[in-house]
Tab-separated table of C-alpha atoms in Angstrom:
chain	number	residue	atom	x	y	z
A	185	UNK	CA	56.258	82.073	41.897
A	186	UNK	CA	52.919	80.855	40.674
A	187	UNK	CA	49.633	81.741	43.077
A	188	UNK	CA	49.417	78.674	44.662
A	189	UNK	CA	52.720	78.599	46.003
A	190	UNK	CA	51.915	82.085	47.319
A	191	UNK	CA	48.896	81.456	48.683
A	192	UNK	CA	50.329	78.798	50.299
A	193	UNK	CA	53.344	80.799	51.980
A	194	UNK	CA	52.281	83.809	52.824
A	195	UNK	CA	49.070	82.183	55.353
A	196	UNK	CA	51.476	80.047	56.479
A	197	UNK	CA	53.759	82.958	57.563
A	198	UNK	CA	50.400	84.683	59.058
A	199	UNK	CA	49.859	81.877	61.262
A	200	UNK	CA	53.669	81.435	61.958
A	201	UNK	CA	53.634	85.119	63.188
A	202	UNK	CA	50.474	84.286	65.420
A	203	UNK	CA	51.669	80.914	66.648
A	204	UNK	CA	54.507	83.255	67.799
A	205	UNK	CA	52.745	85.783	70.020
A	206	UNK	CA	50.773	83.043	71.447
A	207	UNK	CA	53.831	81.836	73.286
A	208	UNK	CA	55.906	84.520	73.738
A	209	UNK	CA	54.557	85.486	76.973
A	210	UNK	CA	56.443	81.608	78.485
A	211	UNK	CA	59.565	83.659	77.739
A	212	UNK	CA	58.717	86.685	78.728
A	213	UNK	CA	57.033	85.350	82.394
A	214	UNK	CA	60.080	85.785	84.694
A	215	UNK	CA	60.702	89.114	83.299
A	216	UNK	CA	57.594	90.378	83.878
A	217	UNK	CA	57.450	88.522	87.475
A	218	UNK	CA	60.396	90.264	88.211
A	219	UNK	CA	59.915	93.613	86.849
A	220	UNK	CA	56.028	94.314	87.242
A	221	UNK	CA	55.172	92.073	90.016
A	222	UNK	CA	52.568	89.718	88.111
A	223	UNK	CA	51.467	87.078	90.108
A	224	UNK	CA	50.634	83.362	88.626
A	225	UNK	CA	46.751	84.328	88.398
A	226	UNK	CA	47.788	87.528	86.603
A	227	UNK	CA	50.083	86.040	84.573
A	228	UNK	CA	47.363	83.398	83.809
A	229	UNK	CA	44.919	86.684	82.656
A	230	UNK	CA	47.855	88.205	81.353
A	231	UNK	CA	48.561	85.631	78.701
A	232	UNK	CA	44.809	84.664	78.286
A	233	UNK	CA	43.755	87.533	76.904
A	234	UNK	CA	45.238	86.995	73.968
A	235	UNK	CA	43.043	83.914	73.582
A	236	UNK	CA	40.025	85.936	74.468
A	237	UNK	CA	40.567	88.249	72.080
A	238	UNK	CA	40.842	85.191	69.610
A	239	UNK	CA	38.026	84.377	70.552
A	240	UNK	CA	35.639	87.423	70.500
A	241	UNK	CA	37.064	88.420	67.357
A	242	UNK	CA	35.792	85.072	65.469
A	243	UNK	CA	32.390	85.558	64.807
A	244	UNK	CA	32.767	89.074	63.012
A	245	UNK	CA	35.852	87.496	61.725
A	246	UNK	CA	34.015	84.703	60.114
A	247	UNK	CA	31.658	86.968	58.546
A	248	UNK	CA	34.305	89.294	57.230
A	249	UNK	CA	36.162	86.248	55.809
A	250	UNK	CA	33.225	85.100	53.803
A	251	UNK	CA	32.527	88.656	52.502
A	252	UNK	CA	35.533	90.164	51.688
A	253	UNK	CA	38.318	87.131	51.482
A	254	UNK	CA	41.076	85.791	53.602
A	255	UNK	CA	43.592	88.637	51.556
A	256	UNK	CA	42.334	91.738	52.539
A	257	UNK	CA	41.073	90.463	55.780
A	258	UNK	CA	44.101	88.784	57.220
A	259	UNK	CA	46.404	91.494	56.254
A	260	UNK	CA	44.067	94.130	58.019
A	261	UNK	CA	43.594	92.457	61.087
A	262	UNK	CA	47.659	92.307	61.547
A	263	UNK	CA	48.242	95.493	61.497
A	264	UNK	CA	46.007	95.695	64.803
A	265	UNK	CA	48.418	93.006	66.316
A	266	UNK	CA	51.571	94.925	65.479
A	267	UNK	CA	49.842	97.474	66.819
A	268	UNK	CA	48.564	95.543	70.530
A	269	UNK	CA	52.464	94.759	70.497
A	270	UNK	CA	53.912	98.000	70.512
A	271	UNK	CA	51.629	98.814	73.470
A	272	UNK	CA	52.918	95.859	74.982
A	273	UNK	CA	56.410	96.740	74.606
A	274	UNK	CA	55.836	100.197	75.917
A	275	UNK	CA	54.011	99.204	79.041
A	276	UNK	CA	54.945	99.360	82.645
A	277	UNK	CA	51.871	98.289	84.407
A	278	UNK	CA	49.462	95.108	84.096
A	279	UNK	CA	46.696	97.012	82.761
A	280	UNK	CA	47.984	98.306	79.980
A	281	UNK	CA	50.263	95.040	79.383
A	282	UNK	CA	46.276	93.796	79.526
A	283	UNK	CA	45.216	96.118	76.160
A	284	UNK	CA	48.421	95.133	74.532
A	285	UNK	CA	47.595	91.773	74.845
A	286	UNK	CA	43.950	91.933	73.799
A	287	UNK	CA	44.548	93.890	70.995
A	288	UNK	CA	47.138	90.860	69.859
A	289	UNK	CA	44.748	88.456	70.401
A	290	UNK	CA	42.268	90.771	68.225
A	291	UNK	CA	44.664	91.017	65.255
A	292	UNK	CA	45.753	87.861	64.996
A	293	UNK	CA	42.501	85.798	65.233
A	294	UNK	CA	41.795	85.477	61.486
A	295	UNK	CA	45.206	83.772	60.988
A	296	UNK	CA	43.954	80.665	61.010
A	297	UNK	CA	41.026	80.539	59.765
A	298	UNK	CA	41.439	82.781	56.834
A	299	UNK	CA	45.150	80.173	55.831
A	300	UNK	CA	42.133	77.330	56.156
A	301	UNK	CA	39.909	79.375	53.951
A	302	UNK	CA	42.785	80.124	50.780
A	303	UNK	CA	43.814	76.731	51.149
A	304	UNK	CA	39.887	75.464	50.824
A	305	UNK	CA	39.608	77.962	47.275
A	306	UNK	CA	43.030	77.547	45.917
A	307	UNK	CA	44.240	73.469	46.648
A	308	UNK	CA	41.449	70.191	45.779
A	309	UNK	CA	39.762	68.659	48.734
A	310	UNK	CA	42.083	65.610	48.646
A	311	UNK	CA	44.762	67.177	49.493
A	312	UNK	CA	43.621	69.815	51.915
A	313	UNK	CA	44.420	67.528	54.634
A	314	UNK	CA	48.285	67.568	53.381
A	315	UNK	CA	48.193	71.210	53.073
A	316	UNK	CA	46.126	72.774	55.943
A	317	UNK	CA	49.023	70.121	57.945
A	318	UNK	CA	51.772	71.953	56.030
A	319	UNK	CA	50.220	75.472	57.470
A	320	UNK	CA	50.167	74.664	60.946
A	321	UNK	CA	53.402	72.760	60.210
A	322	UNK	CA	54.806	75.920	58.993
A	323	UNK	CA	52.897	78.064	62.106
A	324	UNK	CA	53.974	75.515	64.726
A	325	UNK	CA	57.552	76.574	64.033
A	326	UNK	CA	56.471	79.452	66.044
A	327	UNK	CA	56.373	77.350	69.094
A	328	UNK	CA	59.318	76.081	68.869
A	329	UNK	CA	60.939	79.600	68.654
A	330	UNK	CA	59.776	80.781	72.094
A	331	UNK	CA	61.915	77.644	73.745
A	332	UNK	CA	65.435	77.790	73.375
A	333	UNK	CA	65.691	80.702	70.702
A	334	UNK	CA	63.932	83.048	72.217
A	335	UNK	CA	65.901	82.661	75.681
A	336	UNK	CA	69.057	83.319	73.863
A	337	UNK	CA	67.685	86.376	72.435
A	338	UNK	CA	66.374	87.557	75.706
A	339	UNK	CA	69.784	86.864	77.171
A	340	UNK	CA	70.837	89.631	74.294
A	341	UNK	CA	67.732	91.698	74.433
A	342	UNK	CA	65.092	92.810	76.376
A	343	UNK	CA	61.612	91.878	76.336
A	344	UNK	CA	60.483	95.192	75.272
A	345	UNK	CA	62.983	95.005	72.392
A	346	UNK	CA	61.258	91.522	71.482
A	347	UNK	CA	58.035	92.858	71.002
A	348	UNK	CA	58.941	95.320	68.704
A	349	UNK	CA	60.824	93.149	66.864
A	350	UNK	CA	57.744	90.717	66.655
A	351	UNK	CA	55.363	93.655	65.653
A	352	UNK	CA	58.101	94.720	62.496
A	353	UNK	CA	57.458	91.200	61.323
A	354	UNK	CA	53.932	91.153	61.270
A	355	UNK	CA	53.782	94.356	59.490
A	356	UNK	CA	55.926	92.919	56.944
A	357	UNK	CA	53.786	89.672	56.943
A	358	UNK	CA	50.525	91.755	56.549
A	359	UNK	CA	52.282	93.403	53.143
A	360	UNK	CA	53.271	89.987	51.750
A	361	UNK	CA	49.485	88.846	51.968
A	362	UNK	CA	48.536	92.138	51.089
A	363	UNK	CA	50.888	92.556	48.219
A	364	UNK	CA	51.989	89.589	47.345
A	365	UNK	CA	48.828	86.982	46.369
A	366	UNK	CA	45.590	87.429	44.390
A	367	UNK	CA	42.057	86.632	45.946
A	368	UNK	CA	40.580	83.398	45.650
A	369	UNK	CA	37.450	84.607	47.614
A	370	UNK	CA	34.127	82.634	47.828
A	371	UNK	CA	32.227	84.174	45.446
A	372	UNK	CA	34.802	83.935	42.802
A	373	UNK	CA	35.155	80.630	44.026
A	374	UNK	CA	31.383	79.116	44.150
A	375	UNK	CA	30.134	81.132	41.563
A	376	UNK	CA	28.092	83.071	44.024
A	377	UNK	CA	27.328	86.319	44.454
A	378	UNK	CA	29.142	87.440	47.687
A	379	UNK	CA	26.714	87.803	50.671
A	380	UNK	CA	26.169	90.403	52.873
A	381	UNK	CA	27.870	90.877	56.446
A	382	UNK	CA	24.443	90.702	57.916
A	383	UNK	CA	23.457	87.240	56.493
A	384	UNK	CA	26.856	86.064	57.222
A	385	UNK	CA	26.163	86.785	60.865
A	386	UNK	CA	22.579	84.737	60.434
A	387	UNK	CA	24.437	81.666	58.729
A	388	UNK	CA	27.011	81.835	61.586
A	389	UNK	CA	24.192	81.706	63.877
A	390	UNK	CA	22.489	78.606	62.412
A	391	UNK	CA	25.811	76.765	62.719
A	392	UNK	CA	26.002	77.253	66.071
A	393	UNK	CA	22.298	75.867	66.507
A	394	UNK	CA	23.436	72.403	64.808
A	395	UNK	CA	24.224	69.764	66.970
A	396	UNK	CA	26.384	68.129	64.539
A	397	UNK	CA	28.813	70.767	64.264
A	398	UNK	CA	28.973	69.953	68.266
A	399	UNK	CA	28.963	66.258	67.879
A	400	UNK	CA	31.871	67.018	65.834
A	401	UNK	CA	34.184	69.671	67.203
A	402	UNK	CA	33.352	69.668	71.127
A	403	UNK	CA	35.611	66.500	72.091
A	404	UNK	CA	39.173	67.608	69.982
A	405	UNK	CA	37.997	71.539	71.279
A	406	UNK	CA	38.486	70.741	74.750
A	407	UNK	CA	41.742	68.951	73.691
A	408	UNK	CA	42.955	71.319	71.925
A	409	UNK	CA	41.912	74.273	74.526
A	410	UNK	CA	44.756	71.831	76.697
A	411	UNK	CA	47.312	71.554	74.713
A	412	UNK	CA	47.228	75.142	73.416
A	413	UNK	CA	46.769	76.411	77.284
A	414	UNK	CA	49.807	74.569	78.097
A	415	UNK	CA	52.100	74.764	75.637
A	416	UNK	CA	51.674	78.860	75.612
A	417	UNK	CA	52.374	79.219	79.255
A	418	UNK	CA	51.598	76.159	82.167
A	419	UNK	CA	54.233	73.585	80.636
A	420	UNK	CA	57.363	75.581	81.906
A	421	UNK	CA	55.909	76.198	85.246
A	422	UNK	CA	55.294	72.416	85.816
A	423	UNK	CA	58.179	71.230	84.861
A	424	UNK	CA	60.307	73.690	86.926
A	425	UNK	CA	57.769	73.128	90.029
A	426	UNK	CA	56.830	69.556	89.609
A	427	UNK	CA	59.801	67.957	88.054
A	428	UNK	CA	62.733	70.301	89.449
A	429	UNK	CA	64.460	70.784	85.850
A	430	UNK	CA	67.204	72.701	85.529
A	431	UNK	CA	66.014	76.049	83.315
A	432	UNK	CA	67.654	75.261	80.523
A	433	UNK	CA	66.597	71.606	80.203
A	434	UNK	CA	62.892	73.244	80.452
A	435	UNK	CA	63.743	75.481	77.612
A	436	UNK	CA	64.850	72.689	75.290
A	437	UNK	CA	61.762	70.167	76.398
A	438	UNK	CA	59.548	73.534	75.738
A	439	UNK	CA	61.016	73.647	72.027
A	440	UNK	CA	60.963	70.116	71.240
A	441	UNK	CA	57.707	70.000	71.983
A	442	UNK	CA	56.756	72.411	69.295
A	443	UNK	CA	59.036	70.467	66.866
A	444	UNK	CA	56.821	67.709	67.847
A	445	UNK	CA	53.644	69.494	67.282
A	446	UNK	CA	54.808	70.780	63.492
A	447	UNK	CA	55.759	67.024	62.739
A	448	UNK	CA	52.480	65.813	63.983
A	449	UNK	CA	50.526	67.963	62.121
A	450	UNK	CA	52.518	66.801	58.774
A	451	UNK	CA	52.277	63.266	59.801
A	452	UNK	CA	48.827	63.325	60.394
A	453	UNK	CA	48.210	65.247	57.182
A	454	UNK	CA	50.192	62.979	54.763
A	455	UNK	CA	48.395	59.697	55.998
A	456	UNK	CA	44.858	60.836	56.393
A	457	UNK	CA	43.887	60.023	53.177
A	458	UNK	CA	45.972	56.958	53.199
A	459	UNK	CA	43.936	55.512	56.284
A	460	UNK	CA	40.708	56.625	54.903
A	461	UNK	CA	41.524	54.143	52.430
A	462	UNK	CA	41.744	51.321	54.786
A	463	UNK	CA	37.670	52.347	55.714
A	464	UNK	CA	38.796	54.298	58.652
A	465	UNK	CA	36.858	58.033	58.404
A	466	UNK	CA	39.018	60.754	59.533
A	467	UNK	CA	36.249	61.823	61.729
A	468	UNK	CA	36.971	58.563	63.927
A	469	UNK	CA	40.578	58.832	63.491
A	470	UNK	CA	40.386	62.489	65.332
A	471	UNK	CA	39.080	60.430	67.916
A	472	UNK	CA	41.528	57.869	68.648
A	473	UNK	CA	44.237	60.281	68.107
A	474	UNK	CA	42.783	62.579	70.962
A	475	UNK	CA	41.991	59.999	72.827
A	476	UNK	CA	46.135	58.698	72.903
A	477	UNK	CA	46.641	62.949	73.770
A	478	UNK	CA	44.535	62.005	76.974
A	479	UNK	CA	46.674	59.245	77.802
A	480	UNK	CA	49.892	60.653	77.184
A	481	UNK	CA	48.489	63.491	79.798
A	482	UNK	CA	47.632	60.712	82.207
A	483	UNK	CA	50.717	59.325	81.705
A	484	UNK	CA	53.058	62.933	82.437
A	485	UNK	CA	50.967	62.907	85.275
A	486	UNK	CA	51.856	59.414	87.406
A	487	UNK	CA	55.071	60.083	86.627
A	488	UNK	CA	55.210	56.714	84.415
A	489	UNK	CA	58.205	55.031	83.700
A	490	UNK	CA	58.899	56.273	79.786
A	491	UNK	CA	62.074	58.536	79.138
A	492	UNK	CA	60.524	62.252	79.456
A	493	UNK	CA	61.305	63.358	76.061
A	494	UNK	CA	59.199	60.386	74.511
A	495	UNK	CA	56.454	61.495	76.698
A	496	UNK	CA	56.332	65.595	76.006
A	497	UNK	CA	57.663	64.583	72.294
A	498	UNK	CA	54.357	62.492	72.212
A	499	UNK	CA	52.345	65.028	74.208
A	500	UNK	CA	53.416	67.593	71.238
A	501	UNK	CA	53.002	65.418	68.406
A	502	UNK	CA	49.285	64.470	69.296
A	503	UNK	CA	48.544	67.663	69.678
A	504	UNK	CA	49.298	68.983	66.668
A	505	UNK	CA	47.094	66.215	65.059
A	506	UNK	CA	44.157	67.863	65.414
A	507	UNK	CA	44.188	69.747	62.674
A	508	UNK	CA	42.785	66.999	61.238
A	509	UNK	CA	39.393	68.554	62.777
A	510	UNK	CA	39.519	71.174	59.354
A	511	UNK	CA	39.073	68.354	57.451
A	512	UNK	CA	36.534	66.534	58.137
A	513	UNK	CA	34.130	70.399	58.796
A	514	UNK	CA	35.559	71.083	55.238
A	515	UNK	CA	33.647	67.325	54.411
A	516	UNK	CA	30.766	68.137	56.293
A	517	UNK	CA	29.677	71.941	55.274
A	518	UNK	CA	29.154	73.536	52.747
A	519	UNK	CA	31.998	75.664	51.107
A	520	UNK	CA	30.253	79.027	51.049
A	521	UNK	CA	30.146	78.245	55.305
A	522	UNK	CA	33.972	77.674	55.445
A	523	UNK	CA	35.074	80.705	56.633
A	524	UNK	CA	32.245	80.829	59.291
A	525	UNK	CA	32.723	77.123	60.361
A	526	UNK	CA	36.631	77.871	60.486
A	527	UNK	CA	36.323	80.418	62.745
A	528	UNK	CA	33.045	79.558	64.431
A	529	UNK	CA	35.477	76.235	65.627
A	530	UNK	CA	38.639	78.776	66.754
A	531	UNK	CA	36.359	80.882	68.628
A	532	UNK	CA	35.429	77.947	70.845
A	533	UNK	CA	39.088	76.787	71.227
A	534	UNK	CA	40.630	80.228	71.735
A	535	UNK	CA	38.067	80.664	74.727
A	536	UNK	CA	38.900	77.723	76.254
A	537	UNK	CA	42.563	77.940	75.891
A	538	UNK	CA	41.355	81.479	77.655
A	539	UNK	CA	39.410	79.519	80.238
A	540	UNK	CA	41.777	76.654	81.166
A	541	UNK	CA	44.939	79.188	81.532
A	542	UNK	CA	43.054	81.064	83.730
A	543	UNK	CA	41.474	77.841	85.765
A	544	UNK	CA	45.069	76.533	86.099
A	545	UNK	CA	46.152	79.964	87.315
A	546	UNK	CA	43.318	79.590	90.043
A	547	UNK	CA	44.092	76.566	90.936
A	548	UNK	CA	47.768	76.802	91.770
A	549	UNK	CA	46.890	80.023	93.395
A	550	UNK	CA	44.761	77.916	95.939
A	551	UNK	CA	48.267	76.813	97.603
A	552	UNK	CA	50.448	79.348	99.186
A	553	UNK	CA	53.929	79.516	96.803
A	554	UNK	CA	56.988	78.221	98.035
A	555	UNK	CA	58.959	81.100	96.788
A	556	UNK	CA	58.061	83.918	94.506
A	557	UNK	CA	56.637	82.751	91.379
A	558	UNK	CA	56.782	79.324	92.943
A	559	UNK	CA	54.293	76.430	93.838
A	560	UNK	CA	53.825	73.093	95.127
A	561	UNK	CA	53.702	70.035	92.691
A	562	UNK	CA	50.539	68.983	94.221
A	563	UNK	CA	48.612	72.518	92.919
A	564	UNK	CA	49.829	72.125	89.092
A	565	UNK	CA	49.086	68.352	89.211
A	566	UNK	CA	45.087	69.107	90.803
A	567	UNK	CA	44.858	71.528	88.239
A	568	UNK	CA	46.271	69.285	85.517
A	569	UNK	CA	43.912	66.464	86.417
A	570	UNK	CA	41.089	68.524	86.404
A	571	UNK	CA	41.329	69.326	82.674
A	572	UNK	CA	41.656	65.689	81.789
A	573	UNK	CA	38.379	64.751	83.709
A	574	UNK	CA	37.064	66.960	81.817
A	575	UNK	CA	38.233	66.174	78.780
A	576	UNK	CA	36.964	62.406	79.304
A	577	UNK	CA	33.245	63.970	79.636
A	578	UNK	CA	33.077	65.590	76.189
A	579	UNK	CA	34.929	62.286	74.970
A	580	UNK	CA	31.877	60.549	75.875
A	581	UNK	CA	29.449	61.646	73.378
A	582	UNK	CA	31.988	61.982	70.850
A	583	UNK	CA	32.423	58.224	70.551
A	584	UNK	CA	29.059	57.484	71.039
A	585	UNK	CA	28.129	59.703	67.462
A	586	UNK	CA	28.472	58.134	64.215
A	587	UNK	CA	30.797	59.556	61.283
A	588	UNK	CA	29.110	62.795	60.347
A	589	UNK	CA	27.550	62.741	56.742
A	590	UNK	CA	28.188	65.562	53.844
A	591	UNK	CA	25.052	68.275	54.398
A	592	UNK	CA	23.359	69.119	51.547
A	593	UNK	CA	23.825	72.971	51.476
A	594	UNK	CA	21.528	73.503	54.056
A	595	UNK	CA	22.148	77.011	54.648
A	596	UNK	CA	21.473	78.582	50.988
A	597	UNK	CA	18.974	80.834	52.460
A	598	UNK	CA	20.832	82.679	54.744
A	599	UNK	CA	24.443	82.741	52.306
C-alpha cells in the first residue's frame, strides 16, 4: 500500500474513532439517567466536556503538530483517550464519569487537525478539498454508528462494555498511525528547519490577533458549534420531547443524519473546485452553504410542511459542508501555520459545541420536566432559537467581508 494511501486511511480512522466518542454519550443518556441519576444539565456537562477538553487541548496541540508531526502526535494523544474511556467505563458516579470524559476529549483533540495537516504535506492543494471531504467523510461514519447500531449493541451489551470496546479500537488505531505510515512533517515538507515549541506558541498567538482569520472562521464556527452540539446529544431529546417519535424512529433519523453529514462533506468536496471555476470563491460558497444550514434550522423549528427526513437529511448534509472552512485557511496561510491554524479553528468550535450543549441544557432546565428525563417542547424550541439568533449575528459581518486574499508568509519570524 503506497504512503499516500496510508496516510490517507489511517487519519481517517483517527477521526472516525473520535467522531465516535463524540456521540456516544446520545446512546449512552438513558442509561446513565437511569443508573446514576444525571439530570439534563448534567448530562449537558457530562457530554461537554469532551468538547472542552477539545478545546483546551488545541493550542499545545497545534504547537506539537507543527514540531513534531501529525504521526507521532496523533498516535500519542490516543492512547490518553483509550485511557479517559476506561475510566469512563469503570465509573459509578458523575464526577469521575466527568475525568473520563475530559480525558477523551484531551486525547482525541488532535484528530482532526493533525488528518488536515498529513493531508496538507502528502496530497496537492487542488485536491485537498476532495480529500480533507473524504476524511470527515470517512470520520462522519462515526455518527452514524451511535444511531441505530449502537442501540442494537446496547440492547446486547452494556454501556460499560461499550466503552471498553471503543478504547481497544483506539489503541489499535493509535498503532496503525504509529506503525503503519511515514512522516510527512513540516520541516521535511517546507524545507524548514523545524521550530521550536516556544515559537510555535508565539505564531499561534499572532493568529489569533488577525482579524482575518476571524472574518473568516467566526460565522461557519458558530454553525458548526450547532450542528456538532446537536447532533452529539440535543437532537434525540427534541425529537422525543418536541415531536413525540417513537424511540426507534429517533434512532434511525439520528443515523441518517450522520449518513447525511458524510455525503455532504464528499459532495461539497468533489464540486468545490468545480464551482470555483464558475468565479464563485469557496470562501463565499461557505457562506451560502451555512447560510441554507440556518434555514433548514428555521425551518425544523415552525414545524414547516417538508417530509421530516428531507429536513434532518438536509440539516445533516449542510452540516457536514463545512469542512470546506480547511480549505480556504489552507488558501489563506501559510503552510508552516497549518497545524496551528487547524487547530487554532477546532479549539474555537470544540468550545462552543462545549458552550451551546451546556446553554441548551440550561435552558430546558428553566421548565420543570414532565417526567424524568423529560421536558416541554416549548424549553428545547427557546433554546433552539436562541442559537440561531445567534448564529444570524456572526453571519452579519461574514457577508459583509470580501474573499480573503493569500498572505504573504507573514509570520516567518516567529516559525
Amino acid at each position: 500500500m503506497q504512503n499516500a494511501t496510508r496516510v490517507f486511511l489511517f487519519f481517517s480512522f483517527g477521526y472516525f474513532v473520535s467522531y465516535l466518542y463524540r456521540g456516544i454519550n446520545i446512546g449512552f443518556a438513558p442509561f446513565l439517567t437511569s443508573e446514576i441519576g444525571l439530570s439534563a444539565g448534567d448530562l449537558g456537562m457530562l457530554t461537554s466536556l469532551y468538547f472542552l477538553g477539545f478545546a483546551l487541548a488545541q493550542i499545545p496541540a497545534g504547537a506539537a503538530l507543527d514540531t513534531w508531526g501529525p504521526r507521532r502526535v496523533n498516535a500519542a494523544f490516543m492512547l490518553v483517550a483509550a485511557v479517559g474511556a476506561v475510566v469512563f467505563g469503570l465509573s459509578e458516579s458523575l464526577t469521575s464519569l466527568m475525568v473520563g470524559r475530559l480525558l477523551i476529549g484531551i486525547g482525541v483533540s488532535v484528530c482532526l487537525g493533525a488528518a488536515f495537516q498529513a493531508m496538507a504535506f502528502t496530497f496537492p492543494t487542488h485536491r485537498l478539498p476532495m480529500v480533507n471531504g473524504g476524511v470527515v467523510a470517512i470520520g462522519g461514519l462515526g455518527g452514524a454508528v451511535v444511531g441505530t447500531p449502537l442501540a442494537l449493541l446496547l440492547g446486547v451489551i452494556s454501556w460499560q462494555v461499550a466503552s471498553y470496546l471503543v478504547a481497544f479500537i483506539t489503541v489499535v488505531v493509535a498503532g496503525l498511525l504509529y506503525f503503519g505510515s511515514r512522516d510527512v512533517g513540516p520541516g521535511r515538507a517546507s524545507g524548514r528547519t523545524r521550530p521550536g515549541l516556544g515559537s510555535q506558541f508565539l505564531g499561534t498567538w499572532e493568529l489569533a490577533k488577525t482579524p482575518l482569520f476571524w472574518q473568516i472562521v467566526l460565522f461557519p464556527s458558530t454553525a458548526s458549534g450547532v450542528f456538532y452540539g446537536v447532533q452529539s446529544l440535543w437532537m434525540k431529546p427534541y425529537l422525543l420531547d418536541v415531536k413525540n417519535l417513537p424511540l426507534s424512529t429517533v434512532d434511525g433519523l439520528v443515523s441518517m443524519l450522520g449518513f447525511a453529514a458524510v455525503i455532504g462533506s464528499i459532495v461539497s468536496g468533489v464540486a468545490a473546485r468545480r464551482i470555483e471555476k464558475m468565479g464563485i470563491s469557496l470562501y463565499h460558497l461557505v457562506g451560502v452553504f451555512t447560510g441554507c444550514f440556518m434555514l433548514v434550522q428555521l425551518m425544523i423549528l415552525l414545524d414547516a410542511p417538508v417530509p421530516r427526513i428531507f429536513l434532518w437529511a438536509s440539516y445533516g448534509f449542510l452540516g457536514g459542508t463545512n469542512i470546506l472552512i480547511y480549505a480556504v485557511l489552507v488558501e489563506t496561510f501559510p503552510r508552516h501555520m497549518l497545524g496551528r491554524v487547524g487547530t487554532t479553528f477546532n479549539m474555537l468550535v470544540f468550545f462552543l459545541i462545549f458552550l451551546f450543549q451546556n446553554i441548551i441544557g440550561w435552558v430546558v432546565e428553566l421548565w420543570e420536566p414532565i417526567t424524568t428525563g423529560v421536558y416541554p417542547a416549548v424549553a428545547h424550541m427557546t433554546a433552539w432559537y436562541l442559537l440561531l439568533g445567534l448564529q444570524a449575528l456572526t453571519a452579519v459581518w461574514f457577508f459583509a467581508s470580501k474573499a480573503p486574499r493569500p498572505l504573504e508568509d507573514p509570520y516567518a519570524r516567529q516559525a
